[in-house]
mmCIF file of C-alpha atoms in Angstrom:
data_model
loop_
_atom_site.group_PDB
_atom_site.id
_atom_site.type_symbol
_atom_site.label_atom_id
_atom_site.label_comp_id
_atom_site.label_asym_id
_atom_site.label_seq_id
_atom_site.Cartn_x
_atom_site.Cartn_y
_atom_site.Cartn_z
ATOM 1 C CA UNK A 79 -115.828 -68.211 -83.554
ATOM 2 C CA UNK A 80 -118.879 -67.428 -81.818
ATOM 3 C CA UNK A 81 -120.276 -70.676 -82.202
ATOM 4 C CA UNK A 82 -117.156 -72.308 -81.044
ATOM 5 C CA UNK A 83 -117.266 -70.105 -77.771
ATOM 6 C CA UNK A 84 -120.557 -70.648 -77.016
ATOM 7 C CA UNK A 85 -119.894 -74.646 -77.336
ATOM 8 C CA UNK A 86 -116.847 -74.314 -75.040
ATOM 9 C CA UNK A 87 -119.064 -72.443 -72.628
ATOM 10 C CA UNK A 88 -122.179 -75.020 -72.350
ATOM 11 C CA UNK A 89 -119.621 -78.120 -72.248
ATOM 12 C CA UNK A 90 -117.857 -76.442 -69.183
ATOM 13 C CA UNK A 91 -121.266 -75.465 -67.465
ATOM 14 C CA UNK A 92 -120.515 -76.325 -63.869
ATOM 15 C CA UNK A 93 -117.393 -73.561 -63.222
ATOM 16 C CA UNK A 94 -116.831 -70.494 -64.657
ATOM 17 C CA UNK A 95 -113.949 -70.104 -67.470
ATOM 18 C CA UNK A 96 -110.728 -68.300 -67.505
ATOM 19 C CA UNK A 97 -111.221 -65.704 -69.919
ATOM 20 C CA UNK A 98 -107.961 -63.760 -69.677
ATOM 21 C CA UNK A 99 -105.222 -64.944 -67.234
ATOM 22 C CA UNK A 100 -102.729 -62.581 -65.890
ATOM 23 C CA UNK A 101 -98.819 -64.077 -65.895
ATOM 24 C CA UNK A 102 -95.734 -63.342 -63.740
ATOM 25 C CA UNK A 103 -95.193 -60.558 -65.661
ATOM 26 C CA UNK A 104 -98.436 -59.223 -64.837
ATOM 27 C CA UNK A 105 -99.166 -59.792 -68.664
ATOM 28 C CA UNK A 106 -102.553 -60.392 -70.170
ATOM 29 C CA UNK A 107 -102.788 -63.555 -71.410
ATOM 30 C CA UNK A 108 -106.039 -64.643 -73.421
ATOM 31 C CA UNK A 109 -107.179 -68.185 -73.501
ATOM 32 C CA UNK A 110 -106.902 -69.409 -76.394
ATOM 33 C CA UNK A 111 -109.860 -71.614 -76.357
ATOM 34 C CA UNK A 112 -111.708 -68.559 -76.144
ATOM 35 C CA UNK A 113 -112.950 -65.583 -78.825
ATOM 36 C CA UNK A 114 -113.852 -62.113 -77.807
ATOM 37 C CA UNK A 115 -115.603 -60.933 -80.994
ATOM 38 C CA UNK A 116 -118.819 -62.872 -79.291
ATOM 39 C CA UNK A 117 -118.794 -60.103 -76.936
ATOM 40 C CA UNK A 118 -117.150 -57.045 -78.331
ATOM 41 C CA UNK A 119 -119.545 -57.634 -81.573
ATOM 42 C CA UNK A 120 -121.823 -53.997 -81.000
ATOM 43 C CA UNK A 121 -124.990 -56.197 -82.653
ATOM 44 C CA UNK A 122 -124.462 -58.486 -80.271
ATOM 45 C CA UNK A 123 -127.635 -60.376 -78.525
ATOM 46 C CA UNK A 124 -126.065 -61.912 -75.241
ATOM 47 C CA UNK A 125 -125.951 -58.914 -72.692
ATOM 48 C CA UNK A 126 -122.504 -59.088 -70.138
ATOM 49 C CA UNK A 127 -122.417 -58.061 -66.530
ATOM 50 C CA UNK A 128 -119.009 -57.756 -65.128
ATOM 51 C CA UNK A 129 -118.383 -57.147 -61.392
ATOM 52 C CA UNK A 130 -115.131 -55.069 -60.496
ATOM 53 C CA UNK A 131 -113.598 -53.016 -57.151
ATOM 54 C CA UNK A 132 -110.634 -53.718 -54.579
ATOM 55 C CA UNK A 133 -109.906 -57.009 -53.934
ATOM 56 C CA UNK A 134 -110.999 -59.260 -51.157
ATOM 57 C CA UNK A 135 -114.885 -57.345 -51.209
ATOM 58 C CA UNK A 136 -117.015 -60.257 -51.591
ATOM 59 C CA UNK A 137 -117.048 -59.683 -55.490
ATOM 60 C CA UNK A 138 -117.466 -63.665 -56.126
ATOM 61 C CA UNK A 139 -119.855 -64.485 -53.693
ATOM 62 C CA UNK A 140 -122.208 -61.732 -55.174
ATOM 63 C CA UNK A 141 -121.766 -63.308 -58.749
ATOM 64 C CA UNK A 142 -122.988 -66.638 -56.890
ATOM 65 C CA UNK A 143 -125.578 -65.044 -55.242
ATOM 66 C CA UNK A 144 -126.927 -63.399 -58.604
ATOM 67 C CA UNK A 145 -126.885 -66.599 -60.430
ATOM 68 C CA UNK A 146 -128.048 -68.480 -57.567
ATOM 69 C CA UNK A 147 -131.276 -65.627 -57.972
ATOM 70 C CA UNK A 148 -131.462 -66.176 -61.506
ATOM 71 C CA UNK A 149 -131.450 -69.900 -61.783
ATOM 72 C CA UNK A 150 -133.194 -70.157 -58.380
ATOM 73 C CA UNK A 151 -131.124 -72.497 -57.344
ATOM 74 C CA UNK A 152 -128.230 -72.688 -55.409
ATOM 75 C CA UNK A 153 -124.934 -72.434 -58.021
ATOM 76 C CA UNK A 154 -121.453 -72.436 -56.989
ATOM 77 C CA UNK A 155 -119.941 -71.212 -60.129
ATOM 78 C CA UNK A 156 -117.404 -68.444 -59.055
ATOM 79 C CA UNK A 157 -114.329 -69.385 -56.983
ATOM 80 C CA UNK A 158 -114.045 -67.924 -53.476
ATOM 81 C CA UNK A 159 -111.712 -67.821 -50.466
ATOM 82 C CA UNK A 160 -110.716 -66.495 -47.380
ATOM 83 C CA UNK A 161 -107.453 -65.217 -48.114
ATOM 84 C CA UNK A 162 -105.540 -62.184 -48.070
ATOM 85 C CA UNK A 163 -104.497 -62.946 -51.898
ATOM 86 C CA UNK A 164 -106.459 -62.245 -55.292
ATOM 87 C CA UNK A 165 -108.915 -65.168 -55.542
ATOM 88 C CA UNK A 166 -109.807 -64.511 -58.904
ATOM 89 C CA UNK A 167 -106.798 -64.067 -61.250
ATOM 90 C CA UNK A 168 -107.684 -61.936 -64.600
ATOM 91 C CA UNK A 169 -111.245 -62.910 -66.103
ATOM 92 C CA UNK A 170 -113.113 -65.344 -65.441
ATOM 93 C CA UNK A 171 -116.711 -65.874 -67.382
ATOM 94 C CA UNK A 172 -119.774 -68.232 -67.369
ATOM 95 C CA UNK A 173 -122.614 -68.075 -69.561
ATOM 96 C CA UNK A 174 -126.300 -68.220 -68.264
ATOM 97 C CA UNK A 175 -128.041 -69.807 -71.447
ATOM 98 C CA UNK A 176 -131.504 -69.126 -70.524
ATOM 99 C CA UNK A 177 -130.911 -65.712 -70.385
ATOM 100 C CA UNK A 178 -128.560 -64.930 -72.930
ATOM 101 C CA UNK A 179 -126.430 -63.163 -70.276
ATOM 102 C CA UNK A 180 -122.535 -63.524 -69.585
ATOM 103 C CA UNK A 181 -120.935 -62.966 -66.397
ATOM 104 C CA UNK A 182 -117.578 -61.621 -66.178
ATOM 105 C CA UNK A 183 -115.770 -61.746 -62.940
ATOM 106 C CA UNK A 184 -112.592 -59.511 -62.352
ATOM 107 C CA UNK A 185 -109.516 -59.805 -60.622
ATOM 108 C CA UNK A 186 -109.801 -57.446 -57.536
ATOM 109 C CA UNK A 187 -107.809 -53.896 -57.595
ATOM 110 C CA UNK A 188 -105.523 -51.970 -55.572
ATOM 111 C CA UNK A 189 -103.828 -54.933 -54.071
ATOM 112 C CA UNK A 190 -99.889 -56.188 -54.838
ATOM 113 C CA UNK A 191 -98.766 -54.914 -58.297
ATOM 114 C CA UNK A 192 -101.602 -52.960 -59.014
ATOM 115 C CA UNK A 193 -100.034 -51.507 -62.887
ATOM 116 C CA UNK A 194 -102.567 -53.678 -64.425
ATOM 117 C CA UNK A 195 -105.613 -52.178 -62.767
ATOM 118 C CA UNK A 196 -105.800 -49.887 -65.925
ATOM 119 C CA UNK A 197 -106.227 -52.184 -68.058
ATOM 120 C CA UNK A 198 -108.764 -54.460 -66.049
ATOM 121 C CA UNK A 199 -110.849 -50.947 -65.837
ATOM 122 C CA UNK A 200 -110.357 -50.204 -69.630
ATOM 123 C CA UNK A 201 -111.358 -53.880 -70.007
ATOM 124 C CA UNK A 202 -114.495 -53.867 -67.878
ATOM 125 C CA UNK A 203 -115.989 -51.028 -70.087
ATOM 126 C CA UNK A 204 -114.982 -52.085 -73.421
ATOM 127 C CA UNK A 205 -116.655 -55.351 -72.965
ATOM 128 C CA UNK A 206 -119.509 -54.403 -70.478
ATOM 129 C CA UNK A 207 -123.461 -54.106 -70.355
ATOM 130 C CA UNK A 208 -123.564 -53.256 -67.007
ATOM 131 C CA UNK A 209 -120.463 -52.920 -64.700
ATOM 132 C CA UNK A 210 -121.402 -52.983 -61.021
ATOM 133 C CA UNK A 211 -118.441 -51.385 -59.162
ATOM 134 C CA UNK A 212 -118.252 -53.296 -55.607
ATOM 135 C CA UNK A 213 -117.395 -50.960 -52.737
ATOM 136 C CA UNK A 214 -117.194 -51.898 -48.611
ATOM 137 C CA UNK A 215 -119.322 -49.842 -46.189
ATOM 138 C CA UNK A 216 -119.790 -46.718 -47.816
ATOM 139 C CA UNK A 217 -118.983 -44.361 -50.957
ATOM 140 C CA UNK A 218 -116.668 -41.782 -51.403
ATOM 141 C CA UNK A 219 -113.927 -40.163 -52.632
ATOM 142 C CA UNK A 220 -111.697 -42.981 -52.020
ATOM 143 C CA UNK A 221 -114.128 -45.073 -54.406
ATOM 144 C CA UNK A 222 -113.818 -42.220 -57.130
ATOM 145 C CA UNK A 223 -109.933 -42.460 -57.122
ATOM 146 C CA UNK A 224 -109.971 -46.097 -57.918
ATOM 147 C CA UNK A 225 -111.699 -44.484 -61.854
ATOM 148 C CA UNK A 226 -108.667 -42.121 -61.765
ATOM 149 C CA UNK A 227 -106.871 -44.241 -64.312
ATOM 150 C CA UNK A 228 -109.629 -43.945 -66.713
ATOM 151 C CA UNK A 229 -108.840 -40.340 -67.022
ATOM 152 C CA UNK A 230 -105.515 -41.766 -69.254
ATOM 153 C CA UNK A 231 -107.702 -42.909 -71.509
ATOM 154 C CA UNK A 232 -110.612 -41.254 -71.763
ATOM 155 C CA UNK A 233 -110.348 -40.459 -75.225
ATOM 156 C CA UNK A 234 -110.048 -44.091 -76.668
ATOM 157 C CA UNK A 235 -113.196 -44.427 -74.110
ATOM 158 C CA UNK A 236 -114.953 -41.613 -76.051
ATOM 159 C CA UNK A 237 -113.922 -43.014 -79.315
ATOM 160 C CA UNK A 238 -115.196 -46.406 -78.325
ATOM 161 C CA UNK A 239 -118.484 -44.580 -76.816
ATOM 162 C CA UNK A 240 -119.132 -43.230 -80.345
ATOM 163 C CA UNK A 241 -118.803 -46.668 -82.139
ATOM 164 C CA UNK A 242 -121.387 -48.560 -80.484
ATOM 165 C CA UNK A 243 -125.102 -47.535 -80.182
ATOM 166 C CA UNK A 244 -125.245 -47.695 -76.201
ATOM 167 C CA UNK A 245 -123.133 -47.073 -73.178
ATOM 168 C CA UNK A 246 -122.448 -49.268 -70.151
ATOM 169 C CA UNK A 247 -124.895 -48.826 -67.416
ATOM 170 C CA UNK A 248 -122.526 -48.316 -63.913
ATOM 171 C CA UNK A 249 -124.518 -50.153 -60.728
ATOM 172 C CA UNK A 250 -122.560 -49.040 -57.382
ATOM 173 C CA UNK A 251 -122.937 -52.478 -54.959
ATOM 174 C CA UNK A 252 -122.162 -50.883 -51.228
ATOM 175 C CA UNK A 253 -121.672 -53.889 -49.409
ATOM 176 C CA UNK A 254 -121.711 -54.387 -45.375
ATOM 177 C CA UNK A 255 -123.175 -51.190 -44.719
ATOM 178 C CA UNK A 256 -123.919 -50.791 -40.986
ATOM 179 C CA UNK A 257 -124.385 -47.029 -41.235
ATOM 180 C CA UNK A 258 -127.978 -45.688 -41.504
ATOM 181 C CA UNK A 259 -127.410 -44.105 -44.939
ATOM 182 C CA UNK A 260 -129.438 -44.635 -48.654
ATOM 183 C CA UNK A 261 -127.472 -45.789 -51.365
ATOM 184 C CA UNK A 262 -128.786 -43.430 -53.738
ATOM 185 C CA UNK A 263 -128.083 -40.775 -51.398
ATOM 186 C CA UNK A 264 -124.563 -41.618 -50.694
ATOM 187 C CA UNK A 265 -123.767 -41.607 -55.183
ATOM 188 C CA UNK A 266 -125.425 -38.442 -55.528
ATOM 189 C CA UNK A 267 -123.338 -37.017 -52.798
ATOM 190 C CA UNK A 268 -119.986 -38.614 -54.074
ATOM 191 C CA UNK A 269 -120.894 -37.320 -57.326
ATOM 192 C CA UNK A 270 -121.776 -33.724 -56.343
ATOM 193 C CA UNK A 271 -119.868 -31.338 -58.273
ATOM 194 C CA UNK A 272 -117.234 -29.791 -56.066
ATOM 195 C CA UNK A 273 -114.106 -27.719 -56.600
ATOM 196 C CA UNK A 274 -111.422 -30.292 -55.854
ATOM 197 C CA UNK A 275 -109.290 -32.356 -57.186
ATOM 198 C CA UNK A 276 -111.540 -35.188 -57.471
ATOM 199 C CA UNK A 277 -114.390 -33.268 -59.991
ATOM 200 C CA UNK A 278 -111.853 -34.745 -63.104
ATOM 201 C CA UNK A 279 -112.838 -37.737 -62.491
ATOM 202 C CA UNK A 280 -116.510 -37.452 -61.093
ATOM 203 C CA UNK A 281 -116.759 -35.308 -64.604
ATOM 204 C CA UNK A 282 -115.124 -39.223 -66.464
ATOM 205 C CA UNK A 283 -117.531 -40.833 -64.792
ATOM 206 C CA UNK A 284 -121.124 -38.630 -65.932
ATOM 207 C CA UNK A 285 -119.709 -38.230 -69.513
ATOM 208 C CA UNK A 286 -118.421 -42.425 -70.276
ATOM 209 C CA UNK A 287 -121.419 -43.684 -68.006
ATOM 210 C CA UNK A 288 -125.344 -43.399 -68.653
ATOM 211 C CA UNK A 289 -126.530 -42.783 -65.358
ATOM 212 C CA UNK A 290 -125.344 -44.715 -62.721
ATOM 213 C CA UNK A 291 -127.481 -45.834 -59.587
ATOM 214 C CA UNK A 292 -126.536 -47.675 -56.499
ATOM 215 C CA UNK A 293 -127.819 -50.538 -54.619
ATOM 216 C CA UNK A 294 -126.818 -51.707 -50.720
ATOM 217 C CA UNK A 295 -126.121 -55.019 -49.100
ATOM 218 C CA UNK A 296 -125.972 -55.268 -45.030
ATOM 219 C CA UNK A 297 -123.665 -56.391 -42.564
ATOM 220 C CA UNK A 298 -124.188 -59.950 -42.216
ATOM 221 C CA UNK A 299 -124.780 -62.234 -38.830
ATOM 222 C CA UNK A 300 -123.017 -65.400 -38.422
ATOM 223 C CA UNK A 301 -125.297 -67.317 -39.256
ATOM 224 C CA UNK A 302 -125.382 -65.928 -42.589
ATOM 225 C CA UNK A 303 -121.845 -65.755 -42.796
ATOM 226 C CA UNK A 304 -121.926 -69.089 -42.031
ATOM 227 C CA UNK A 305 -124.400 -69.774 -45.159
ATOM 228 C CA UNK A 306 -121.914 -68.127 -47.538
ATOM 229 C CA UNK A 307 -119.303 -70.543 -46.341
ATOM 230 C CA UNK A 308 -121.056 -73.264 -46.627
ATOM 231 C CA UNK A 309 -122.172 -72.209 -50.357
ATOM 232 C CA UNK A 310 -125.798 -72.522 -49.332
ATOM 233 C CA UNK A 311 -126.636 -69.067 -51.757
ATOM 234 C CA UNK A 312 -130.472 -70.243 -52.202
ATOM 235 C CA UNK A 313 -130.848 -70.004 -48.305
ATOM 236 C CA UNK A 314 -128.740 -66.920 -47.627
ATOM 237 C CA UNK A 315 -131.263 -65.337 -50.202
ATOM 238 C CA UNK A 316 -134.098 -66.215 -48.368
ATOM 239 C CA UNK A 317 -133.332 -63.955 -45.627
ATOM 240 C CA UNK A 318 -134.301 -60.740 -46.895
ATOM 241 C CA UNK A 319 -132.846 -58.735 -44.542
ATOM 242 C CA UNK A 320 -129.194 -58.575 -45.967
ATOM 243 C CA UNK A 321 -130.495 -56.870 -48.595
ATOM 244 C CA UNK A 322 -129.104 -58.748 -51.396
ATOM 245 C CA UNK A 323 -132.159 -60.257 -52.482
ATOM 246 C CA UNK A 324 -133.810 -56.705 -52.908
ATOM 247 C CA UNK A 325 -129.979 -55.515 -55.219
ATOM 248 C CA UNK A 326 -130.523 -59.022 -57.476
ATOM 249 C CA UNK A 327 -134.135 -57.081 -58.298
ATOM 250 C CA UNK A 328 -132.944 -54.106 -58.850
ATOM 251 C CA UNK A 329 -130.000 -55.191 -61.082
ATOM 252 C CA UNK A 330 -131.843 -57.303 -63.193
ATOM 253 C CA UNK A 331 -134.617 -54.419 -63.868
ATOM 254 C CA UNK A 332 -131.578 -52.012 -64.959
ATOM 255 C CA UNK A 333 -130.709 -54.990 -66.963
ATOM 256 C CA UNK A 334 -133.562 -55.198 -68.986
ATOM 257 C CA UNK A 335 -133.972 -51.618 -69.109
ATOM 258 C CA UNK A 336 -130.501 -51.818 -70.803
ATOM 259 C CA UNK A 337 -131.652 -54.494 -72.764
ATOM 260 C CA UNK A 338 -135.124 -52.042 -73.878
ATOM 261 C CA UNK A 339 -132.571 -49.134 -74.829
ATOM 262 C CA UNK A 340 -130.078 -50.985 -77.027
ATOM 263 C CA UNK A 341 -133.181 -52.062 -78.934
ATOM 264 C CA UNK A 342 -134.716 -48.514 -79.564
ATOM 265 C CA UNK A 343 -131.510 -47.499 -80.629
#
C-alpha cells in the first residue's frame, strides 16, 4: 500500500492530491486511490507537515512558499484564490521526494458549517510531524478557542500520545503582523497560566504538544502582493523583509530537530 501511494504521488508531481474530500453532507470521504497506513505507520521514515487555522489566512500560499524554499524554485503546487469560500476542500497532500517530507494542506476552520472542524483538528494531530497553526495579526485567546474542540477528545489524544514514540511539534505562523510585537513573546503570553476559562485548553495544548514556538510573517506591499498573485514564490522570497524567508529557516530547523528526536527515541 505504501508503495502504491508513493507511485500515485510521484506520477501526479505537478499538483497536490486530494487526500480526504469533504461531501454535501460534510462527510469525510477518503480517496480511494490513496492509503493512510504510509503515514499513520509510527516507524515511519517520511516526516508530514500539515498547515491548519481559519479559513481564507493565506494557508496555501505559505505551503507554496515553503516548497518554493525547499526546492528553490518557484512551485505552484497548492491551489489558491481570492474568494470568500474554502479554497481547499478536506486534505490535500504532495510529496517532496528529496526530502522524504509530505505536505498536508487543510481545509480552513470556523467558516460555513464548521461541525467538521473537530475532526480536521483530531486529523491534523493524528497524522502530523509538525502542525503549524496559521493565525492573522496577532495571538490570543481567540486563537486558543479554535483548540477548544480538542478538549472532547483529549483522551483518545492521550491514548494516541502513548502509542507512538514522539509527539507533534506545534509551530504558531502569525501572519501580517503590523504591530511591533515578538512572536515568541506573544505564545508565551497567550499561554500564561491564568484563572479563566481559557486555562482548559492552554493546559490541552502543553500536555498533547512538545513545546510549541512561533514564527512571524509581515504585512506585505503591493508589490509583493502582487508577486503572490502572480505565483512568482522564488521572487517574493527574495525580499527578506516579509519575513517569510527567515519562518521557512526556522521551520525546517524544528523539522530536523523533530527528525533528531524520533531517532533517539
Amino acid at each position: 500500500m505504501i508503495t502504491c501511494l508513493l507511485a500515485y504521488l510521484l506520477d501526479n508531481m505537478d499538483i497536490s492530491q486530494s487526500l480526504i474530500d469533504i461531501d454535501a453532507s460534510n462527510n469525510l470521504i477518503m480517496n480511494s486511490k490513496l492509503d493512510l497506513s504510509m503515514i499513520t505507520d509510527k516507524d515511519r521514515k517520511i516526516k508530514v507537515v500539515s498547515i491548519i487555522g481559519k479559513a481564507r489566512g493565506g494557508k496555501s500560499t505559505f505551503l507554496n512558499c515553503l516548497l518554493t524554499h525547499l526546492k528553490d524554485t518557484t512551485q505552484n503546487i497548492f491551489q489558491t484564490a481570492n474568494s470568500d469560500s474554502h479554497c481547499t476542500n478536506g486534505i490535500d497532500i504532495y510529496y517532496i521526494l528529496e526530502r522524504q517530507i509530505i505536505l498536508l494542506d487543510f481545509q480552513g476552520i470556523y467558516l460555513g458549517n464548521s461541525s467538521i472542524d473537530p475532526k480536521l483538528l483530531l486529523l491534523a494531530y493524528v497524522l502530523s510531524d509538525v502542525i503549524i497553526f496559521n493565525e492573522n495579526k496577532m495571538l490570543s485567546n481567540i486563537t486558543l478557542q479554535q483548540f477548544e474542540p480538542m478538549l472532547s477528545f483529549i483522551n483518545y489524544l492521550k491514548d494516541i500520545k502513548d502509542l507512538r514514540s514522539f509527539n507533534p511539534k506545534l509551530v504558531f505562523r502569525i501572519s501580517d503582523v503590523s504591530l511591533q510585537i515578538d512572536s515568541t513573546t506573544n505564545m508565551n503570553n497567550m499561554l500564561k497560566p491564568e484563572a479563566d476559562q481559557f486555562q482548559n485548553i492552554r493546559d490541552c495544548i502543553n500536555e498533547l504538544f512538545d513545546t510549541p514556538f512561533a514564527v512571524s510573517t509581515n504585512n506585505l506591499d503591493r508589490s509583493e502582493i502582487k508577486m503572490l498573485e502572480q505565483f512568482k514564490f522564488n521572487d517574493f522570497l527574495d525580499s527578506r523583509d516579509n519575513g517569510y524567508f527567515t519562518a521557512m529557516e526556522k521551520i525546517m530547523q524544528y523539522l530536523d530537530c523533530c527528525e533528531a528526536n524520533r531517532k533517539m527515541a
